[in-house]
Amino acid sequence: MTTRKIYIDSRQAQGTGSDFTLTLKQSVQVPENTVAYIDDVILPNTFLTVDANRCYIYMSETVGTATLSFRTQIAYGNYAGIDLAAALQTALRQHTIINPGQYSVNFDGNTGLLKITNDAGTGSWRLATRAELLAAGTWGGVNFGQNPQDANDVIGLDSNATATAISLQLNNMVMLIPFQNVYLTSSDFGGLNQSQETNGQTSILRRIPIDQPWGNLIKSSMNITCDWIVVSGTQIDTISFQLRDPYGRLCDMKGLRISFAICLINEEVV
């Protein structure tokens, strides 16, 4: 075998930083009994606390016989806890019919929890959980099916929230880092169904831990000997890759790119 490593840089590919296709200058005929590893992955942490995939709060207010169901959006951004509380407060005040401007949101730095309060003394209000949204598929005239793009995980909203007449204590910690891992996937590199993720993805080549703060470079080297891909007897020529989040959605790389190495090894060495 003349080629043992193929270095991939999405800057030389067609597409975006998270969904790209490239054609090698020289195709590689892979011998039998060969496996591949994805190694030396480098990508920037561009993953915001709140982005297009997790930005909406779904809410319902009732005053007398009038009920208003709506969704409001938290501004995109990378947040600390206190800043997230302020952004959520701004979002909640945008559409309210219960004495506009009365909602306040506080962040407890000791517990990482948010508390929402409205002491207007009139009407009632509630926030919809993910389970409610998925069961309904629509809210306040907005049809979203199974993709509400809600920020419930971000703010810590779940069915375990504690409600009183004037407040809602969220009992899950805020999720300032949107996910712990991202996944490099491909439907045309190696054999099919060599991996399986709990959400059903079967084209994962490599899991990449998010171990650096926002704006920093993530550098991930191969450290699991069983994390190989069968490529025996194939020809590597034009290949496509995607970078996906744990929900299978393409990551937003904010115009930046990813690079990595494909290492070809005789399976007897594995």
Tab-separated table of C-alpha atoms in Angstrom:
chain	number	residue	atom	x	y	z
A	1	MET	CA	0.000	0.000	0.000
A	2	THR	CA	1.521	3.340	-1.015
A	3	THR	CA	-0.923	5.552	0.886
A	4	ARG	CA	-1.254	5.070	4.642
A	5	LYS	CA	-2.695	8.453	5.614
A	6	ILE	CA	-5.126	10.807	3.932
A	7	TYR	CA	-5.273	14.312	5.368
A	8	ILE	CA	-8.686	15.941	5.052
A	9	ASP	CA	-9.252	19.694	5.309
A	10	SER	CA	-12.730	20.961	4.560
A	11	ARG	CA	-11.264	24.232	3.279
A	12	GLN	CA	-10.333	22.319	0.123
A	13	ALA	CA	-13.809	20.772	-0.159
A	14	GLN	CA	-17.140	21.764	-1.646
A	15	GLY	CA	-19.837	22.653	0.867
A	16	THR	CA	-19.823	24.028	4.387
A	17	GLY	CA	-17.695	23.366	7.447
A	18	SER	CA	-20.158	20.735	8.653
A	19	ASP	CA	-21.363	19.236	5.345
A	20	PHE	CA	-18.765	18.893	2.626
A	21	THR	CA	-17.605	16.701	-0.273
A	22	LEU	CA	-14.143	16.390	-1.729
A	23	THR	CA	-12.415	14.459	-4.488
A	24	LEU	CA	-8.859	13.270	-3.910
A	25	LYS	CA	-6.239	14.289	-6.464
A	26	GLN	CA	-5.234	10.624	-6.612
A	27	SER	CA	-7.741	7.911	-5.779
A	28	VAL	CA	-6.665	5.264	-3.274
A	29	GLN	CA	-7.311	1.580	-3.914
A	30	VAL	CA	-7.535	0.053	-0.464
A	31	PRO	CA	-6.196	-3.519	-0.131
A	32	GLU	CA	-8.177	-6.304	1.418
A	33	ASN	CA	-8.041	-6.719	5.195
A	34	THR	CA	-7.704	-2.985	5.794
A	35	VAL	CA	-9.399	-0.807	8.392
A	36	ALA	CA	-9.373	2.963	8.880
A	37	TYR	CA	-9.122	5.249	11.892
A	38	ILE	CA	-10.107	8.907	12.064
A	39	ASP	CA	-7.294	10.669	13.913
A	40	ASP	CA	-5.911	14.162	14.643
A	41	VAL	CA	-9.292	15.881	14.480
A	42	ILE	CA	-9.098	19.676	14.776
A	43	LEU	CA	-12.146	21.913	14.841
A	44	PRO	CA	-13.111	25.180	16.517
A	45	ASN	CA	-15.730	25.209	19.262
A	46	THR	CA	-18.323	27.436	17.567
A	47	PHE	CA	-21.285	25.947	19.416
A	48	LEU	CA	-23.367	28.675	21.037
A	49	THR	CA	-25.438	28.245	24.180
A	50	VAL	CA	-28.460	29.457	22.189
A	51	ASP	CA	-28.675	29.106	18.419
A	52	ALA	CA	-31.273	28.314	15.763
A	53	ASN	CA	-31.652	24.725	16.992
A	54	ARG	CA	-32.418	25.712	20.625
A	55	CYS	CA	-33.814	29.192	21.010
A	56	TYR	CA	-37.603	29.146	21.576
A	57	ILE	CA	-39.650	29.248	24.761
A	58	TYR	CA	-43.277	28.142	24.408
A	59	MET	CA	-45.653	29.841	26.812
A	60	SER	CA	-49.335	30.202	27.649
A	61	GLU	CA	-50.982	33.021	29.618
A	62	THR	CA	-54.581	33.319	30.818
A	63	VAL	CA	-56.342	36.455	32.048
A	64	GLY	CA	-60.041	35.933	32.764
A	65	THR	CA	-61.429	34.095	29.749
A	66	ALA	CA	-58.627	35.195	27.426
A	67	THR	CA	-55.743	32.806	26.762
A	68	LEU	CA	-52.677	33.599	24.682
A	69	SER	CA	-50.344	30.816	23.611
A	70	PHE	CA	-47.144	31.914	21.905
A	71	ARG	CA	-43.484	31.230	21.466
A	72	THR	CA	-40.773	33.748	22.176
A	73	GLN	CA	-37.134	33.620	21.188
A	74	ILE	CA	-34.015	33.953	23.312
A	75	ALA	CA	-31.386	35.912	21.389
A	76	TYR	CA	-28.594	33.779	19.907
A	77	GLY	CA	-25.409	33.920	21.921
A	78	ASN	CA	-22.818	32.292	24.138
A	79	TYR	CA	-23.970	32.888	27.721
A	80	ALA	CA	-22.860	32.691	31.314
A	81	GLY	CA	-25.639	31.882	33.785
A	82	ILE	CA	-26.470	35.453	34.773
A	83	ASP	CA	-26.469	36.576	31.131
A	84	LEU	CA	-28.780	33.720	30.175
A	85	ALA	CA	-31.199	34.831	32.912
A	86	ALA	CA	-31.227	38.352	31.482
A	87	ALA	CA	-31.769	37.105	27.924
A	88	LEU	CA	-34.628	34.830	29.036
A	89	GLN	CA	-36.209	37.715	30.960
A	90	THR	CA	-36.108	39.879	27.839
A	91	ALA	CA	-37.697	37.101	25.774
A	92	LEU	CA	-40.509	36.506	28.277
A	93	ARG	CA	-41.445	40.176	28.332
A	94	GLN	CA	-41.918	40.416	24.567
A	95	HIS	CA	-45.426	38.965	24.169
A	96	THR	CA	-46.990	38.967	27.603
A	97	ILE	CA	-50.609	40.015	28.264
A	98	ILE	CA	-50.188	39.796	32.049
A	99	ASN	CA	-49.047	43.314	32.946
A	100	PRO	CA	-46.230	43.619	30.374
A	101	GLY	CA	-42.759	43.851	31.885
A	102	GLN	CA	-43.568	41.971	35.092
A	103	TYR	CA	-41.539	38.812	34.444
A	104	SER	CA	-38.186	38.582	36.177
A	105	VAL	CA	-35.619	35.796	35.955
A	106	ASN	CA	-32.910	35.118	38.538
A	107	PHE	CA	-29.889	32.837	38.308
A	108	ASP	CA	-28.536	31.090	41.402
A	109	GLY	CA	-24.791	30.757	40.937
A	110	ASN	CA	-24.555	28.182	43.749
A	111	THR	CA	-26.999	25.723	42.159
A	112	GLY	CA	-26.955	26.679	38.485
A	113	LEU	CA	-30.761	27.031	38.515
A	114	LEU	CA	-33.112	29.665	37.104
A	115	LYS	CA	-36.261	30.979	38.772
A	116	ILE	CA	-38.966	32.871	36.877
A	117	THR	CA	-41.296	35.199	38.788
A	118	ASN	CA	-44.335	37.274	37.855
A	119	ASP	CA	-45.937	38.962	40.866
A	120	ALA	CA	-48.530	40.922	38.879
A	121	GLY	CA	-51.257	39.144	40.869
A	122	THR	CA	-53.578	38.666	37.897
A	123	GLY	CA	-53.965	35.744	35.544
A	124	SER	CA	-51.931	32.579	35.277
A	125	TRP	CA	-49.081	31.399	33.087
A	126	ARG	CA	-47.022	28.343	32.280
A	127	LEU	CA	-44.168	27.164	30.068
A	128	ALA	CA	-44.588	24.101	27.856
A	129	THR	CA	-42.266	21.125	28.405
A	130	ARG	CA	-40.561	19.257	25.565
A	131	ALA	CA	-42.922	16.298	26.043
A	132	GLU	CA	-45.957	18.570	25.677
A	133	LEU	CA	-44.557	20.155	22.538
A	134	LEU	CA	-43.714	16.872	20.842
A	135	ALA	CA	-47.129	15.461	21.715
A	136	ALA	CA	-48.898	18.498	20.249
A	137	GLY	CA	-46.698	19.269	17.238
A	138	THR	CA	-48.087	22.807	17.263
A	139	TRP	CA	-48.324	25.739	19.693
A	140	GLY	CA	-49.959	29.120	19.339
A	141	GLY	CA	-50.538	28.590	15.627
A	142	VAL	CA	-46.940	27.527	14.959
A	143	ASN	CA	-46.620	24.057	13.412
A	144	PHE	CA	-43.213	22.535	14.213
A	145	GLY	CA	-43.914	18.797	14.155
A	146	GLN	CA	-41.159	16.969	16.015
A	147	ASN	CA	-38.651	19.825	15.877
A	148	PRO	CA	-39.784	22.649	18.188
A	149	GLN	CA	-36.238	24.095	18.375
A	150	ASP	CA	-36.937	24.793	22.018
A	151	ALA	CA	-34.452	26.091	24.569
A	152	ASN	CA	-35.893	23.992	27.407
A	153	ASP	CA	-32.647	22.075	27.935
A	154	VAL	CA	-30.717	25.336	27.903
A	155	ILE	CA	-32.761	26.948	30.687
A	156	GLY	CA	-33.327	23.700	32.633
A	157	LEU	CA	-37.080	23.388	32.061
A	158	ASP	CA	-38.594	19.930	32.528
A	159	SER	CA	-41.672	18.407	34.137
A	160	ASN	CA	-39.934	18.535	37.531
A	161	ALA	CA	-40.177	22.353	37.703
A	162	THR	CA	-41.852	23.653	40.867
A	163	ALA	CA	-44.736	26.078	40.224
A	164	THR	CA	-46.483	28.462	42.601
A	165	ALA	CA	-49.049	31.171	41.908
A	166	ILE	CA	-46.329	33.671	41.016
A	167	SER	CA	-43.147	31.720	40.299
A	168	LEU	CA	-41.640	28.792	38.426
A	169	GLN	CA	-38.504	27.226	39.908
A	170	LEU	CA	-36.604	25.291	37.239
A	171	ASN	CA	-34.940	22.302	38.881
A	172	ASN	CA	-32.525	21.241	36.149
A	173	MET	CA	-29.213	23.072	35.838
A	174	VAL	CA	-28.819	25.442	32.918
A	175	MET	CA	-26.973	23.894	29.969
A	176	LEU	CA	-24.498	26.583	28.923
A	177	ILE	CA	-22.468	24.136	26.815
A	178	PRO	CA	-25.060	22.816	24.349
A	179	PHE	CA	-23.716	19.255	24.107
A	180	GLN	CA	-20.856	17.065	25.284
A	181	ASN	CA	-19.967	15.478	21.942
A	182	VAL	CA	-20.311	16.014	18.216
A	183	TYR	CA	-20.136	13.277	15.584
A	184	LEU	CA	-18.254	13.004	12.309
A	185	THR	CA	-20.454	11.026	9.921
A	186	SER	CA	-20.362	9.769	6.330
A	187	SER	CA	-22.730	7.673	4.250
A	188	ASP	CA	-20.151	6.794	1.585
A	189	PHE	CA	-16.961	6.033	3.516
A	190	GLY	CA	-16.549	2.449	4.736
A	191	GLY	CA	-19.258	-0.159	5.130
A	192	LEU	CA	-22.734	0.782	6.278
A	193	ASN	CA	-24.134	0.289	9.789
A	194	GLN	CA	-20.758	-0.066	11.507
A	195	SER	CA	-21.882	2.124	14.393
A	196	GLN	CA	-25.096	3.010	16.140
A	197	GLU	CA	-26.026	5.999	18.281
A	198	THR	CA	-29.010	6.075	20.620
A	199	ASN	CA	-30.935	8.453	18.331
A	200	GLY	CA	-30.565	6.013	15.434
A	201	GLN	CA	-27.574	7.401	13.549
A	202	THR	CA	-25.675	4.549	11.859
A	203	SER	CA	-23.098	6.459	9.801
A	204	ILE	CA	-20.883	7.731	12.621
A	205	LEU	CA	-17.149	7.515	11.954
A	206	ARG	CA	-15.931	9.232	15.099
A	207	ARG	CA	-17.260	10.800	18.297
A	208	ILE	CA	-15.490	14.060	19.202
A	209	PRO	CA	-15.689	15.273	22.828
A	210	ILE	CA	-16.247	19.001	23.396
A	211	ASP	CA	-13.433	19.561	25.877
A	212	GLN	CA	-12.549	23.192	25.122
A	213	PRO	CA	-14.392	26.455	25.890
A	214	TRP	CA	-16.268	28.337	23.221
A	215	GLY	CA	-13.928	29.953	20.685
A	216	ASN	CA	-11.040	27.542	21.367
A	217	LEU	CA	-9.700	24.759	19.164
A	218	ILE	CA	-10.754	21.197	19.936
A	219	LYS	CA	-7.990	18.682	19.233
A	220	SER	CA	-9.007	15.038	19.413
A	221	SER	CA	-6.639	12.117	18.874
A	222	MET	CA	-7.656	8.496	18.513
A	223	ASN	CA	-7.431	6.702	21.868
A	224	ILE	CA	-9.884	3.818	21.493
A	225	THR	CA	-8.414	0.840	19.682
A	226	CYS	CA	-11.818	-0.595	18.737
A	227	ASP	CA	-12.904	2.621	16.991
A	228	TRP	CA	-12.016	1.382	13.518
A	229	ILE	CA	-13.930	1.425	10.219
A	230	VAL	CA	-13.930	-1.435	7.702
A	231	VAL	CA	-12.733	-0.154	4.306
A	232	SER	CA	-11.335	-3.431	2.948
A	233	GLY	CA	-11.194	-3.624	-0.863
A	234	THR	CA	-12.784	-0.201	-1.455
A	235	GLN	CA	-11.632	2.704	-3.585
A	236	ILE	CA	-11.383	6.087	-1.891
A	237	ASP	CA	-12.034	8.819	-4.402
A	238	THR	CA	-14.941	11.213	-3.835
A	239	ILE	CA	-16.155	11.214	-0.239
A	240	SER	CA	-18.508	13.332	1.829
A	241	PHE	CA	-18.545	14.086	5.547
A	242	GLN	CA	-20.915	15.750	7.975
A	243	LEU	CA	-20.443	17.076	11.498
A	244	ARG	CA	-23.611	16.467	13.508
A	245	ASP	CA	-24.826	17.168	17.012
A	246	PRO	CA	-26.291	14.451	19.300
A	247	TYR	CA	-29.731	15.009	17.721
A	248	GLY	CA	-28.421	14.278	14.225
A	249	ARG	CA	-28.586	17.929	13.131
A	250	LEU	CA	-25.765	19.554	11.170
A	251	CYS	CA	-23.567	21.706	13.394
A	252	ASP	CA	-23.263	25.425	12.714
A	253	MET	CA	-19.551	26.066	12.192
A	254	LYS	CA	-20.037	29.828	11.707
A	255	GLY	CA	-18.049	29.704	8.446
A	256	LEU	CA	-15.087	27.858	10.020
A	257	ARG	CA	-13.718	24.456	9.035
A	258	ILE	CA	-12.616	21.034	10.289
A	259	SER	CA	-9.559	18.922	9.504
A	260	PHE	CA	-8.579	15.345	10.337
A	261	ALA	CA	-6.521	12.376	9.157
A	262	ILE	CA	-7.709	9.030	7.793
A	263	CYS	CA	-5.240	6.318	8.832
A	264	LEU	CA	-5.270	3.067	6.843
A	265	ILE	CA	-4.024	0.009	8.747
A	266	ASN	CA	-3.907	-3.728	8.098
A	267	GLU	CA	-6.602	-5.244	10.305
A	268	GLU	CA	-4.125	-7.815	11.667
A	269	VAL	CA	-2.373	-4.954	13.457
A	270	VAL	CA	-5.579	-3.861	15.214
